[in-house]
Amino acid sequence: MKRPSPRLGRTWLGVNFWSRAGGPLMWRYYDPKLVRDELATLARHGLTVTRTFCYWPDFHPEPDRVDEAMVDKFADFLDAHVEFGLTSVPTFLVGHMSGQNWDPAWRHGRDLYADVEMVSRQAWFIERITRRFHDHPAVTGWLISNEMPSYGRRRGDPPAPREHVTAWAQLMVQAVRAGGANQPVSIGDGAWGIEITGRENGFSVRELAEFTDFTGPHVYPTDSDPVRQNLNAAFLCELAAVGGNPVVLEEFGLSSDWASEENTAAYYRQVLHTTLLAGATGWLAWNNTDFDGLADQDPYRHHPFEMHFGVTDSAGRPKAALRELRKFASVLSEVDFDRVRRADTDVALVVSSYLERGYPVTVSEDDRRLVFDSLRQAYVAAREADLAPGLTREEDGIADDALLYLLPSTRQLMAPTFRRLGELARDGATVYLSYCSGTHGGNRGPWFAGLDEFFGVRQELRYGLVAPILEDIVAMRFVEDFGYLRADQVLRFQAAGNEHGRAFLPVTPTTAEVLAIDDYGRPFLLRNRVGDGWAVLCTYPLEYMASCQADVNPEATYRLYQALAAAAGVRREATVDDPLVFADVLVHEDGRRFRVLVSQHDGAVEVSPIGRTVADKGTR
């Protein structure tokens, strides 16, 4: 299965930039020397690009006037980039930043997407700025806005209608092109749309990708499990590829008020290297500097932690984050990143269309949350198993070139999709499904017509009820050899979940063979021959249960995935015998193959890659 990682043509590694003299008000207090000192520090550490901002109230003070003094300062700022060999991605409509919204004085509360005059004025402003700078050598791309979902609607208001947002965004992109620009352009919305998060905010990542050139997730996750936390950004980058565009991690980082320098460095290392393996092709940290001198200025006055997201401190001294970016720049150079791609994979994680589509009457936010959480936990387990998973989305049609299809704690699929999975199994693939009854009381149970026949069982559910998991620990006791697992082995799982989801599927095998049983002798894992392939059913919602728990990873699901992969004939080109060290492969266009190892351990560990030999010159 292909794991595409389309490119912009030039790798972006840099930061979001406000000068420490002024922050969002930097253009009022513009200091050419200080700006050059700040840019020089970034360049010395191997960074190549900044994301920069036209603070909208200052640049567009009247509906039909651009402040030329501000524009002249921006011109000097771009000239300074050229002096230090840097490029920049200007952002036009900046009315939201770091916990505060600012309007141009003339907005008067009008709708940014549907009010025809407001839309016209935004497009006019964008075209004017673009005409001024479209041929400037420092400009390497454009962004329409900054996190418009947080700006275009007041807190508590419903999201803007998707058709309004998509039409507005298309007009803004057309304004960039009307201004003469041919550099890549995107929206700057954060990629928080329903296809990524399962929550509707009006900004469809899929629809916006039709007329933009890259997708830019803004990722600031928190979690209760360290391994999930370290992989959150990577998982979101995988989902953000829904439209087929290059994925640029447009914002990521953390405040020094939230973590020590040592732990900040560790988080940056994790995000940079795991998103590299997830197909990201650009990285823009938030942000270039701390702002201790702006404690009396909004937004820092009321969001004081926002003062300390910088990769340099308020005196311009490098912090741990900048040192990690410099190391990562060396990695990108060593592998000649512009000419490498991710290795293909034999393992597909199936993304149910119920994550992103509102089918009539049936889909709730709980359903979407279940899809997201179970998929993310499966992604973690697959990484621990060194399976290098790719995502295949039901909405786009299931890819036909994998050997193993994983449907983790999956409750809902379209009928044609389930039929298609049967065809893939008959052609030789292995299809794995772990049962989940759902996390709410509506239409409990599986939504698959033909489940019994496909998996070779007779389900014994009672209508309206679940078969609750009463034990705190459930045991998967193997009674047959399966992949790497032997008939005497036992995998144990911590039970968790609410009254609806903490339930198993009681079945009686018909044509299926029982591979593993629980402590009561009930079928836990079954395999049914389907044509030339296999259908494998797990009667417990392993991924859902793990997703509900803190400090759970690594848990035993990764061992089950390893066994599934072995039984399905999956090639693991790079693997280590340690679930807390992830292994993957990057392929250079000249034929070299680079093993990439990412450790989750707190300290140094020694591991030796095992499996198929790789002729490489750059194992890392």
Coordinates of C-alpha atoms in Angstrom, one line a residue:
M1 CA 0.0 0.0 0.0
K2 CA 1.3 3.4 -0.9
R3 CA 1.9 5.9 1.9
P4 CA 2.1 9.1 -0.1
S5 CA 4.0 12.2 1.2
P6 CA 3.5 14.8 -1.5
R7 CA 5.9 17.8 -1.4
L8 CA 5.8 21.5 -1.9
G9 CA 9.1 21.5 -3.8
R10 CA 11.1 22.8 -0.9
T11 CA 11.1 21.6 2.7
W12 CA 10.0 24.2 5.3
L13 CA 11.6 24.0 8.7
G14 CA 11.1 27.1 10.8
V15 CA 9.0 29.0 13.2
N16 CA 6.0 31.3 13.4
F17 CA 7.4 34.8 13.9
W18 CA 6.5 37.8 16.0
S19 CA 9.3 40.0 17.1
R20 CA 9.8 40.3 20.8
A21 CA 9.4 44.0 20.4
G22 CA 5.6 44.2 20.2
G23 CA 4.4 40.6 19.6
P24 CA 1.2 41.0 17.5
L25 CA 1.8 44.8 17.6
M26 CA 5.4 44.5 16.3
W27 CA 4.6 46.6 13.2
R28 CA 3.8 49.6 15.5
Y29 CA 7.2 49.2 17.2
Y30 CA 9.1 47.8 14.3
D31 CA 12.9 47.6 15.1
P32 CA 14.9 46.6 12.0
K33 CA 18.0 45.8 13.9
L34 CA 16.3 43.6 16.5
V35 CA 14.4 41.8 13.7
R36 CA 17.7 41.0 12.0
D37 CA 19.2 39.8 15.2
E38 CA 16.2 37.5 15.7
L39 CA 16.4 36.2 12.1
A40 CA 20.1 35.6 12.3
T41 CA 19.6 33.4 15.3
L42 CA 17.1 31.3 13.4
A43 CA 19.4 31.0 10.4
R44 CA 22.4 30.0 12.5
H45 CA 20.3 27.0 13.8
G46 CA 19.5 25.7 10.4
L47 CA 16.0 27.0 10.0
T48 CA 14.9 28.1 6.5
V49 CA 11.5 29.7 6.8
T50 CA 9.2 31.8 9.0
R51 CA 5.4 32.1 9.0
T52 CA 4.7 35.9 9.3
F53 CA 1.5 37.9 10.0
C54 CA -0.2 41.0 8.7
Y55 CA -2.0 42.1 11.9
W56 CA -5.2 43.0 10.3
P57 CA -6.4 46.0 12.3
D58 CA -3.1 47.8 11.6
F59 CA -2.6 46.8 8.0
H60 CA -6.2 47.4 6.9
P61 CA -7.4 50.4 9.0
E62 CA -10.3 51.4 6.7
P63 CA -12.3 49.3 4.2
D64 CA -10.7 50.8 1.1
R65 CA -7.2 51.6 2.5
V66 CA -4.1 49.7 3.3
D67 CA -1.6 51.3 5.7
E68 CA 1.4 51.9 3.4
A69 CA 3.7 52.6 6.4
M70 CA 3.0 49.1 7.7
V71 CA 3.5 47.6 4.3
D72 CA 6.8 49.3 4.0
K73 CA 7.9 47.8 7.3
F74 CA 6.8 44.4 6.1
A75 CA 8.9 44.9 2.9
D76 CA 12.0 45.6 5.0
F77 CA 11.2 42.5 7.1
L78 CA 11.1 40.4 3.9
D79 CA 14.3 42.0 2.7
A80 CA 15.9 40.9 6.0
H81 CA 14.9 37.4 5.3
V82 CA 16.8 37.5 2.0
E83 CA 19.9 38.8 3.8
F84 CA 20.0 35.7 6.0
G85 CA 19.0 33.1 3.4
L86 CA 15.5 32.7 4.8
T87 CA 12.1 32.7 3.2
S88 CA 8.6 33.5 4.7
V89 CA 5.0 32.5 4.4
P90 CA 2.9 35.7 4.9
T91 CA -0.5 35.4 6.6
F92 CA -3.1 37.9 5.6
L93 CA -6.2 38.0 7.8
V94 CA -4.9 37.9 11.3
G95 CA -7.6 38.8 13.7
H96 CA -7.1 36.0 16.1
M97 CA -3.8 35.3 18.0
S98 CA -2.9 33.6 21.2
G99 CA -6.2 33.7 23.0
Q100 CA -7.6 37.0 21.7
N101 CA -9.5 38.3 18.8
W102 CA -9.0 41.7 17.2
D103 CA -11.3 43.3 14.6
P104 CA -10.6 46.1 12.1
A105 CA -12.5 49.0 13.5
W106 CA -14.9 48.9 10.5
R107 CA -16.1 45.3 10.8
H108 CA -19.0 46.2 13.1
G109 CA -19.7 42.5 13.8
R110 CA -20.5 41.6 10.2
D111 CA -20.2 38.0 9.1
L112 CA -16.8 37.3 7.6
Y113 CA -18.0 34.5 5.3
A114 CA -21.5 35.5 4.2
D115 CA -21.7 39.4 4.3
V116 CA -20.9 40.3 0.7
E117 CA -19.2 43.6 1.6
M118 CA -17.0 41.9 4.2
V119 CA -16.0 39.2 1.8
S120 CA -15.2 41.8 -0.8
R121 CA -13.0 43.8 1.5
Q122 CA -11.1 40.8 2.6
A123 CA -10.4 39.8 -1.0
W124 CA -9.4 43.3 -1.9
F125 CA -6.9 43.5 1.0
I126 CA -5.4 40.1 0.1
E127 CA -5.0 41.1 -3.6
R128 CA -3.4 44.4 -2.6
I129 CA -0.8 42.8 -0.4
T130 CA -0.2 40.0 -2.9
R131 CA 0.4 42.5 -5.7
R132 CA 3.0 44.2 -3.6
F133 CA 5.0 41.1 -2.7
H134 CA 4.1 38.3 -5.1
D135 CA 7.6 38.5 -6.8
H136 CA 9.6 39.1 -3.6
P137 CA 12.4 36.5 -3.4
A138 CA 11.6 35.8 0.3
V139 CA 8.0 34.8 -0.2
T140 CA 7.8 31.0 -0.4
G141 CA 4.0 30.6 0.2
W142 CA 0.9 32.3 1.5
L143 CA -1.7 31.7 4.2
I144 CA -5.2 33.3 4.1
S145 CA -5.8 33.4 7.8
N146 CA -4.9 32.3 11.3
E147 CA -7.3 29.9 13.0
M148 CA -10.4 31.4 11.5
P149 CA -12.7 28.9 13.4
S150 CA -11.7 30.7 16.6
Y151 CA -12.3 34.1 15.0
G152 CA -15.1 33.9 12.6
R153 CA -17.7 32.9 15.2
R154 CA -18.2 34.0 18.8
R155 CA -17.7 31.4 21.5
G156 CA -20.9 29.4 21.9
D157 CA -22.2 30.2 18.4
P158 CA -22.8 27.3 16.0
P159 CA -20.1 26.8 13.3
A160 CA -20.5 28.7 10.1
P161 CA -22.3 26.8 7.3
R162 CA -19.7 24.7 5.4
E163 CA -21.0 26.1 2.0
H164 CA -20.3 29.6 3.2
V165 CA -16.8 28.8 4.5
T166 CA -15.8 26.9 1.4
A167 CA -17.1 29.7 -1.0
W168 CA -15.3 32.3 1.1
A169 CA -12.0 30.3 1.2
Q170 CA -12.1 29.8 -2.6
L171 CA -12.6 33.5 -3.2
M172 CA -9.7 34.4 -0.9
V173 CA -7.4 32.0 -2.8
Q174 CA -8.6 33.5 -6.1
A175 CA -7.6 36.9 -4.7
V176 CA -4.1 35.6 -4.1
R177 CA -3.9 34.4 -7.7
A178 CA -5.4 37.7 -8.9
G179 CA -2.6 39.5 -7.2
G180 CA -0.1 37.6 -9.4
A181 CA 1.2 35.0 -6.9
N182 CA 2.1 31.5 -8.0
Q183 CA 3.5 30.3 -4.7
P184 CA 1.7 27.6 -2.7
V185 CA -1.3 28.8 -0.8
S186 CA -3.4 27.4 2.0
I187 CA -6.1 28.6 4.5
G188 CA -4.4 28.7 7.9
D189 CA -7.5 27.4 9.6
G190 CA -5.6 24.8 11.7
A191 CA -7.0 21.7 9.8
W192 CA -9.6 21.2 12.6
G193 CA -12.3 20.1 10.3
I194 CA -14.6 17.1 10.7
E195 CA -12.4 14.7 8.6
I196 CA -9.6 15.1 11.2
T197 CA -11.3 15.7 14.5
G198 CA -14.8 14.3 14.0
R199 CA -16.2 17.7 14.9
E200 CA -17.9 20.0 12.4
N201 CA -16.5 23.6 12.4
G202 CA -17.4 24.6 8.8
F203 CA -13.9 24.1 7.5
S204 CA -13.8 20.9 5.5
V205 CA -10.2 19.8 5.0
R206 CA -11.4 17.6 2.1
E207 CA -13.2 20.5 0.3
L208 CA -10.5 23.1 0.9
A209 CA -7.9 20.8 -0.5
E210 CA -9.6 21.1 -3.9
F211 CA -8.2 24.6 -4.4
T212 CA -5.3 24.9 -2.0
D213 CA -1.8 23.6 -2.2
F214 CA -1.1 22.2 1.3
T215 CA -2.8 21.4 4.5
G216 CA -1.5 22.8 7.8
P217 CA -2.5 21.2 11.1
H218 CA -2.2 23.2 14.3
V219 CA -1.4 20.6 16.9
Y220 CA -1.4 21.2 20.7
P221 CA -2.5 17.9 22.2
T222 CA -2.9 16.8 25.8
D223 CA -3.3 13.2 26.8
S224 CA -3.3 10.8 29.8
D225 CA -0.8 8.4 28.1
P226 CA 2.8 9.3 27.3
V227 CA 3.0 7.2 24.1
R228 CA -0.3 8.5 22.7
Q229 CA 0.7 12.0 23.6
N230 CA 4.0 11.6 21.6
L231 CA 2.1 10.2 18.6
N232 CA -0.9 12.6 18.6
A233 CA 0.7 15.0 16.1
A234 CA 1.7 12.1 13.8
F235 CA -1.8 10.6 13.8
L236 CA -3.3 14.0 13.0
C237 CA -0.8 14.5 10.1
E238 CA -1.9 11.1 8.8
L239 CA -5.6 12.1 8.9
A240 CA -4.8 15.5 7.5
A241 CA -3.6 13.9 4.2
V242 CA -7.3 13.3 3.4
G243 CA -7.3 15.7 0.5
G244 CA -4.0 14.5 -1.1
N245 CA -2.1 17.7 -0.4
P246 CA 1.3 18.0 1.2
V247 CA 1.0 18.2 5.0
V248 CA 2.9 21.0 6.8
L249 CA 2.8 21.0 10.6
E250 CA 1.9 24.7 10.6
E251 CA 1.9 25.1 14.3
F252 CA 3.2 22.9 17.2
G253 CA 5.0 23.5 20.4
L254 CA 4.5 24.3 24.1
S255 CA 4.9 26.9 26.7
S256 CA 7.9 26.7 29.0
D257 CA 5.5 27.2 31.8
W258 CA 4.1 23.7 31.1
A259 CA 7.2 21.6 30.9
S260 CA 10.9 21.6 31.9
E261 CA 13.6 22.4 29.3
E262 CA 14.6 18.7 29.3
N263 CA 11.0 17.6 28.7
T264 CA 10.4 20.3 26.1
A265 CA 13.4 19.0 24.2
A266 CA 12.0 15.5 24.4
Y267 CA 8.6 16.6 23.2
Y268 CA 10.1 18.5 20.2
R269 CA 12.1 15.4 19.3
Q270 CA 9.1 13.2 19.4
V271 CA 6.9 15.5 17.3
L272 CA 9.5 16.1 14.7
H273 CA 10.6 12.5 14.1
T274 CA 7.1 10.9 14.5
T275 CA 5.6 13.3 12.0
L276 CA 8.4 12.8 9.7
L277 CA 7.3 9.1 9.6
A278 CA 3.7 10.2 9.3
G279 CA 4.3 12.0 6.0
A280 CA 4.7 15.6 7.1
T281 CA 6.8 17.7 4.7
G282 CA 7.2 20.9 6.7
W283 CA 7.4 22.1 10.3
L284 CA 6.7 25.5 11.7
A285 CA 7.1 25.7 15.5
W286 CA 5.1 28.1 17.7
N287 CA 7.0 30.4 18.0
N288 CA 10.3 32.2 17.6
T289 CA 10.6 34.1 20.9
D290 CA 9.4 34.6 24.4
F291 CA 7.6 37.9 25.4
D292 CA 8.4 38.7 29.0
G293 CA 8.6 42.3 28.2
L294 CA 5.0 42.4 27.1
A295 CA 3.3 41.2 30.3
D296 CA 1.1 44.3 30.4
Q297 CA 0.0 43.9 26.8
D298 CA -2.9 41.7 25.6
P299 CA -3.1 38.8 25.0
Y300 CA -0.1 38.1 27.4
R301 CA -1.7 40.1 30.2
H302 CA -4.6 37.6 30.5
H303 CA -2.9 34.6 28.9
P304 CA 0.6 34.8 30.6
F305 CA 1.6 31.3 29.6
E306 CA 1.5 32.6 26.0
M307 CA 4.6 34.6 26.7
H308 CA 6.8 31.4 26.8
F309 CA 6.2 29.4 23.6
G310 CA 9.4 30.8 22.1
V311 CA 12.3 28.7 20.8
T312 CA 14.4 31.6 22.1
D313 CA 14.0 33.5 25.4
S314 CA 13.2 37.1 25.8
A315 CA 16.9 38.0 25.5
G316 CA 17.2 36.1 22.2
R317 CA 19.1 33.2 23.7
P318 CA 18.3 29.7 22.2
K319 CA 16.2 27.4 24.3
A320 CA 16.0 23.6 24.1
A321 CA 13.4 23.7 21.4
L322 CA 15.6 25.6 19.0
R323 CA 18.5 23.2 19.6
E324 CA 16.2 20.3 18.7
L325 CA 15.2 22.0 15.5
R326 CA 18.9 22.4 14.6
K327 CA 19.5 18.7 15.2
F328 CA 16.4 17.9 13.1
A329 CA 17.7 20.1 10.3
S330 CA 20.9 17.9 10.3
V331 CA 18.8 14.8 10.0
L332 CA 16.8 16.2 7.0
S333 CA 20.1 17.2 5.4
E334 CA 21.7 13.8 6.0
V335 CA 18.9 11.8 4.3
D336 CA 18.5 14.4 1.6
F337 CA 14.9 14.8 2.6
D338 CA 13.6 16.5 -0.5
R339 CA 14.3 13.3 -2.4
V340 CA 13.0 10.7 0.0
R341 CA 9.6 9.1 0.5
R342 CA 8.0 6.8 3.0
A343 CA 8.4 3.1 2.2
D344 CA 5.2 1.3 1.1
T345 CA 3.4 -0.7 3.7
D346 CA 1.3 -3.9 3.7
V347 CA -0.9 -2.7 6.6
A348 CA -4.0 -0.5 6.2
L349 CA -5.9 1.1 9.0
V350 CA -9.5 1.5 7.8
V351 CA -11.0 5.0 8.6
S352 CA -14.8 4.7 8.8
S353 CA -16.7 7.4 6.9
Y354 CA -18.8 7.9 10.0
L355 CA -15.9 10.0 11.3
E356 CA -16.6 12.7 8.7
R357 CA -20.0 12.2 7.3
G358 CA -23.4 12.9 8.9
Y359 CA -25.6 10.1 7.7
P360 CA -29.3 10.7 8.3
V361 CA -30.5 10.4 11.9
T362 CA -27.9 7.9 12.8
V363 CA -24.6 9.5 13.6
S364 CA -23.8 11.2 17.0
E365 CA -20.7 12.9 18.3
D366 CA -20.2 9.8 20.4
D367 CA -19.9 7.7 17.3
R368 CA -17.3 10.0 15.8
R369 CA -15.4 10.1 19.0
L370 CA -15.3 6.3 19.1
V371 CA -13.9 6.2 15.6
F372 CA -11.2 8.7 16.3
D373 CA -10.2 7.3 19.7
S374 CA -10.1 3.7 18.6
L375 CA -8.2 4.5 15.4
R376 CA -5.6 6.5 17.3
Q377 CA -5.0 3.7 19.8
A378 CA -4.7 1.3 16.9
Y379 CA -2.2 3.6 15.3
V380 CA -0.2 3.5 18.5
A381 CA -0.3 -0.3 18.7
A382 CA 0.7 -0.6 15.0
R383 CA 3.6 1.7 15.6
E384 CA 4.7 -0.4 18.6
A385 CA 4.5 -3.4 16.4
D386 CA 6.6 -1.7 13.7
L387 CA 3.9 -2.2 11.1
A388 CA 4.3 1.3 9.6
P389 CA 0.5 1.6 9.0
G390 CA -1.1 3.5 6.2
L391 CA -4.6 5.0 6.4
T392 CA -7.3 4.0 3.9
R393 CA -10.6 6.0 4.1
E394 CA -14.0 4.4 3.5
E395 CA -15.1 7.8 2.0
D396 CA -12.5 7.4 -0.7
G397 CA -12.9 3.7 -1.3
I398 CA -10.8 1.1 0.4
A399 CA -7.3 0.6 -1.0
D400 CA -6.8 -2.7 -2.7
D401 CA -3.0 -3.2 -2.2
A402 CA -2.7 -4.1 1.5
L403 CA -2.2 -7.6 2.9
L404 CA -3.7 -6.7 6.4
Y405 CA -6.7 -4.5 7.0
L406 CA -7.3 -3.4 10.6
L407 CA -10.8 -2.3 11.7
P408 CA -10.2 -1.5 15.4
S409 CA -13.2 -1.5 17.7
T410 CA -15.3 -0.7 14.6
R411 CA -19.0 -0.4 15.0
Q412 CA -20.2 1.3 11.8
L413 CA -19.3 0.8 8.2
M414 CA -21.3 1.3 5.0
A415 CA -22.8 -1.9 3.5
P416 CA -20.8 -1.6 0.2
T417 CA -17.6 -1.3 2.3
F418 CA -18.2 -4.5 4.2
R419 CA -18.9 -6.2 0.9
R420 CA -15.6 -4.8 -0.5
L421 CA -13.6 -6.1 2.4
G422 CA -15.0 -9.5 1.7
E423 CA -13.8 -9.2 -1.9
L424 CA -10.3 -8.3 -0.6
A425 CA -10.3 -11.3 1.7
R426 CA -11.3 -13.6 -1.1
D427 CA -8.4 -12.2 -3.1
G428 CA -5.9 -13.1 -0.3
A429 CA -6.0 -10.3 2.2
T430 CA -6.5 -10.7 6.0
V431 CA -9.3 -8.5 7.4
Y432 CA -9.3 -8.0 11.2
L433 CA -12.2 -6.6 13.1
S434 CA -12.5 -6.1 16.9
Y435 CA -16.1 -5.9 18.0
C436 CA -17.5 -2.8 19.8
S437 CA -21.1 -2.2 20.7
G438 CA -20.7 1.6 20.7
T439 CA -20.5 4.1 23.5
H440 CA -24.2 5.1 23.7
G441 CA -27.5 3.4 23.9
G442 CA -28.8 4.1 20.5
N443 CA -28.8 1.2 18.0
R444 CA -26.4 -0.9 20.1
G445 CA -24.4 -3.5 18.4
P446 CA -22.6 -4.0 15.1
W447 CA -23.9 -2.4 11.9
F448 CA -22.5 -5.1 9.5
A449 CA -24.9 -7.1 7.4
G450 CA -23.3 -10.5 6.9
L451 CA -21.1 -10.5 10.0
D452 CA -21.9 -14.1 10.9
E453 CA -21.2 -15.5 7.5
F454 CA -18.0 -13.4 6.9
F455 CA -16.4 -14.4 10.3
G456 CA -17.9 -17.9 10.4
V457 CA -19.8 -17.4 13.6
R458 CA -23.3 -17.2 15.0
Q459 CA -23.6 -14.1 17.2
E460 CA -25.6 -14.6 20.4
L461 CA -26.6 -11.0 21.3
R462 CA -29.8 -10.2 23.0
Y463 CA -31.7 -7.2 21.6
G464 CA -31.1 -3.9 23.5
L465 CA -28.6 -5.4 25.9
V466 CA -24.9 -5.8 26.0
A467 CA -22.8 -8.7 27.3
P468 CA -20.8 -6.8 29.9
I469 CA -17.2 -7.3 30.7
L470 CA -17.2 -7.7 34.5
E471 CA -13.5 -8.6 35.0
D472 CA -10.8 -5.9 35.4
I473 CA -8.4 -8.0 33.4
V474 CA -9.4 -10.1 30.5
A475 CA -7.2 -12.9 29.2
M476 CA -6.7 -14.0 25.6
R477 CA -5.6 -17.6 25.9
F478 CA -4.3 -19.1 22.7
V479 CA -5.4 -22.6 21.9
E480 CA -3.9 -22.6 18.4
D481 CA -0.6 -21.3 17.0
F482 CA -1.1 -17.9 15.3
G483 CA 1.7 -15.9 13.8
Y484 CA 4.4 -15.4 16.4
L485 CA 2.1 -16.6 19.2
R486 CA 2.0 -20.1 20.4
A487 CA -0.9 -22.2 21.7
D488 CA 0.2 -21.9 25.3
Q489 CA 0.6 -18.1 25.4
V490 CA -1.7 -15.6 27.1
L491 CA -2.2 -11.9 26.4
R492 CA -3.8 -9.9 29.1
F493 CA -5.8 -6.7 28.7
Q494 CA -7.1 -4.1 31.2
A495 CA -10.8 -3.7 30.8
A496 CA -12.3 -0.2 30.6
G497 CA -15.0 1.9 29.1
N498 CA -18.6 2.9 29.9
E499 CA -21.6 0.7 30.3
H500 CA -22.3 0.6 26.6
G501 CA -18.8 0.0 25.3
R502 CA -17.3 -2.3 28.0
A503 CA -18.9 -5.4 26.4
F504 CA -17.9 -8.4 24.4
L505 CA -19.6 -10.2 21.5
P506 CA -20.9 -13.7 22.5
V507 CA -20.5 -16.0 19.5
T508 CA -20.7 -19.7 18.6
P509 CA -18.2 -20.7 15.8
T510 CA -19.7 -22.3 12.7
T511 CA -17.0 -22.4 10.0
A512 CA -14.4 -20.3 12.0
E513 CA -11.6 -21.9 14.0
V514 CA -11.1 -20.6 17.5
L515 CA -7.6 -19.2 18.0
A516 CA -8.0 -17.9 21.6
I517 CA -10.5 -18.1 24.4
D518 CA -11.2 -16.0 27.5
D519 CA -11.1 -17.3 31.1
Y520 CA -14.6 -18.7 30.7
G521 CA -13.7 -20.7 27.6
R522 CA -15.7 -18.3 25.3
P523 CA -14.2 -17.5 21.9
F524 CA -11.9 -14.4 22.1
L525 CA -10.2 -14.6 18.7
L526 CA -11.4 -16.5 15.7
R527 CA -10.3 -17.0 12.1
N528 CA -12.4 -17.9 9.1
R529 CA -11.2 -18.8 5.7
V530 CA -12.6 -16.5 3.0
G531 CA -11.5 -17.5 -0.5
D532 CA -7.7 -17.1 -0.5
G533 CA -7.7 -14.9 2.6
W534 CA -8.9 -14.7 6.1
A535 CA -11.4 -12.9 8.3
V536 CA -10.2 -12.5 11.9
L537 CA -12.7 -11.5 14.6
C538 CA -11.8 -10.3 18.0
T539 CA -14.8 -10.4 20.3
Y540 CA -13.5 -7.8 22.7
P541 CA -13.1 -4.1 22.0
L542 CA -9.4 -4.0 22.7
E543 CA -8.5 -0.7 21.1
Y544 CA -11.5 1.1 22.6
M545 CA -10.7 -0.2 26.1
A546 CA -7.1 0.9 25.8
S547 CA -8.2 4.3 24.5
C548 CA -10.1 5.0 27.7
Q549 CA -7.1 4.5 30.0
A550 CA -4.2 6.5 31.3
D551 CA -0.6 5.3 31.2
V552 CA -1.7 2.1 29.3
N553 CA 0.9 1.9 26.5
P554 CA 2.5 -0.4 25.5
E555 CA -0.4 -2.8 26.0
A556 CA -0.8 -6.3 24.5
T557 CA -2.6 -5.3 21.4
Y558 CA 0.7 -4.6 19.7
R559 CA 1.6 -8.3 20.1
L560 CA -1.7 -9.4 18.6
Y561 CA -1.0 -7.0 15.6
Q562 CA 2.4 -8.6 15.2
A563 CA 0.8 -12.0 15.0
L564 CA -1.8 -10.8 12.6
A565 CA 0.9 -9.4 10.4
A566 CA 3.0 -12.5 10.4
A567 CA -0.1 -14.6 9.6
A568 CA -1.0 -12.3 6.7
G569 CA 2.5 -12.4 5.2
V570 CA 3.3 -8.7 6.0
R571 CA 6.9 -7.6 5.4
R572 CA 8.5 -5.7 8.2
E573 CA 11.5 -4.1 6.7
A574 CA 12.7 -2.5 9.9
T575 CA 11.8 -3.7 13.3
V576 CA 13.3 -4.0 16.8
D577 CA 12.4 -6.2 19.7
D578 CA 11.1 -3.4 21.8
P579 CA 7.6 -1.8 21.5
L580 CA 8.9 1.5 22.9
V581 CA 11.2 1.9 19.9
F582 CA 9.4 2.6 16.6
A583 CA 11.0 1.5 13.4
D584 CA 10.2 2.6 9.8
V585 CA 12.0 3.2 6.5
L586 CA 12.5 6.2 4.2
V587 CA 13.4 5.5 0.6
H588 CA 15.7 7.8 -1.4
E589 CA 15.0 8.2 -5.1
D590 CA 18.6 6.9 -5.8
G591 CA 17.7 3.5 -4.1
R592 CA 19.1 4.1 -0.6
R593 CA 16.9 3.1 2.3
F594 CA 17.1 4.7 5.7
R595 CA 16.0 3.0 8.8
V596 CA 14.5 5.5 11.3
L597 CA 14.2 4.5 14.9
V598 CA 12.2 6.7 17.4
S599 CA 12.5 5.7 21.0
Q600 CA 9.9 6.3 23.7
H601 CA 12.2 5.6 26.5
D602 CA 13.3 8.3 29.0
G603 CA 16.9 7.4 28.7
A604 CA 19.3 5.8 26.2
V605 CA 18.7 2.2 25.1
E606 CA 20.6 -0.1 22.8
V607 CA 18.6 -1.9 20.1
S608 CA 19.5 -3.9 17.0
P609 CA 17.2 -3.7 14.0
I610 CA 16.0 -7.2 12.9
G611 CA 14.1 -8.6 10.0
R612 CA 14.8 -8.2 6.3
T613 CA 18.3 -6.7 5.5
V614 CA 18.3 -3.2 4.2
A615 CA 21.1 -1.8 2.1
D616 CA 21.4 1.6 3.7
K617 CA 24.0 4.2 4.5
G618 CA 22.1 6.2 7.0
T619 CA 20.5 4.1 9.8
R620 CA 19.3 6.4 12.5

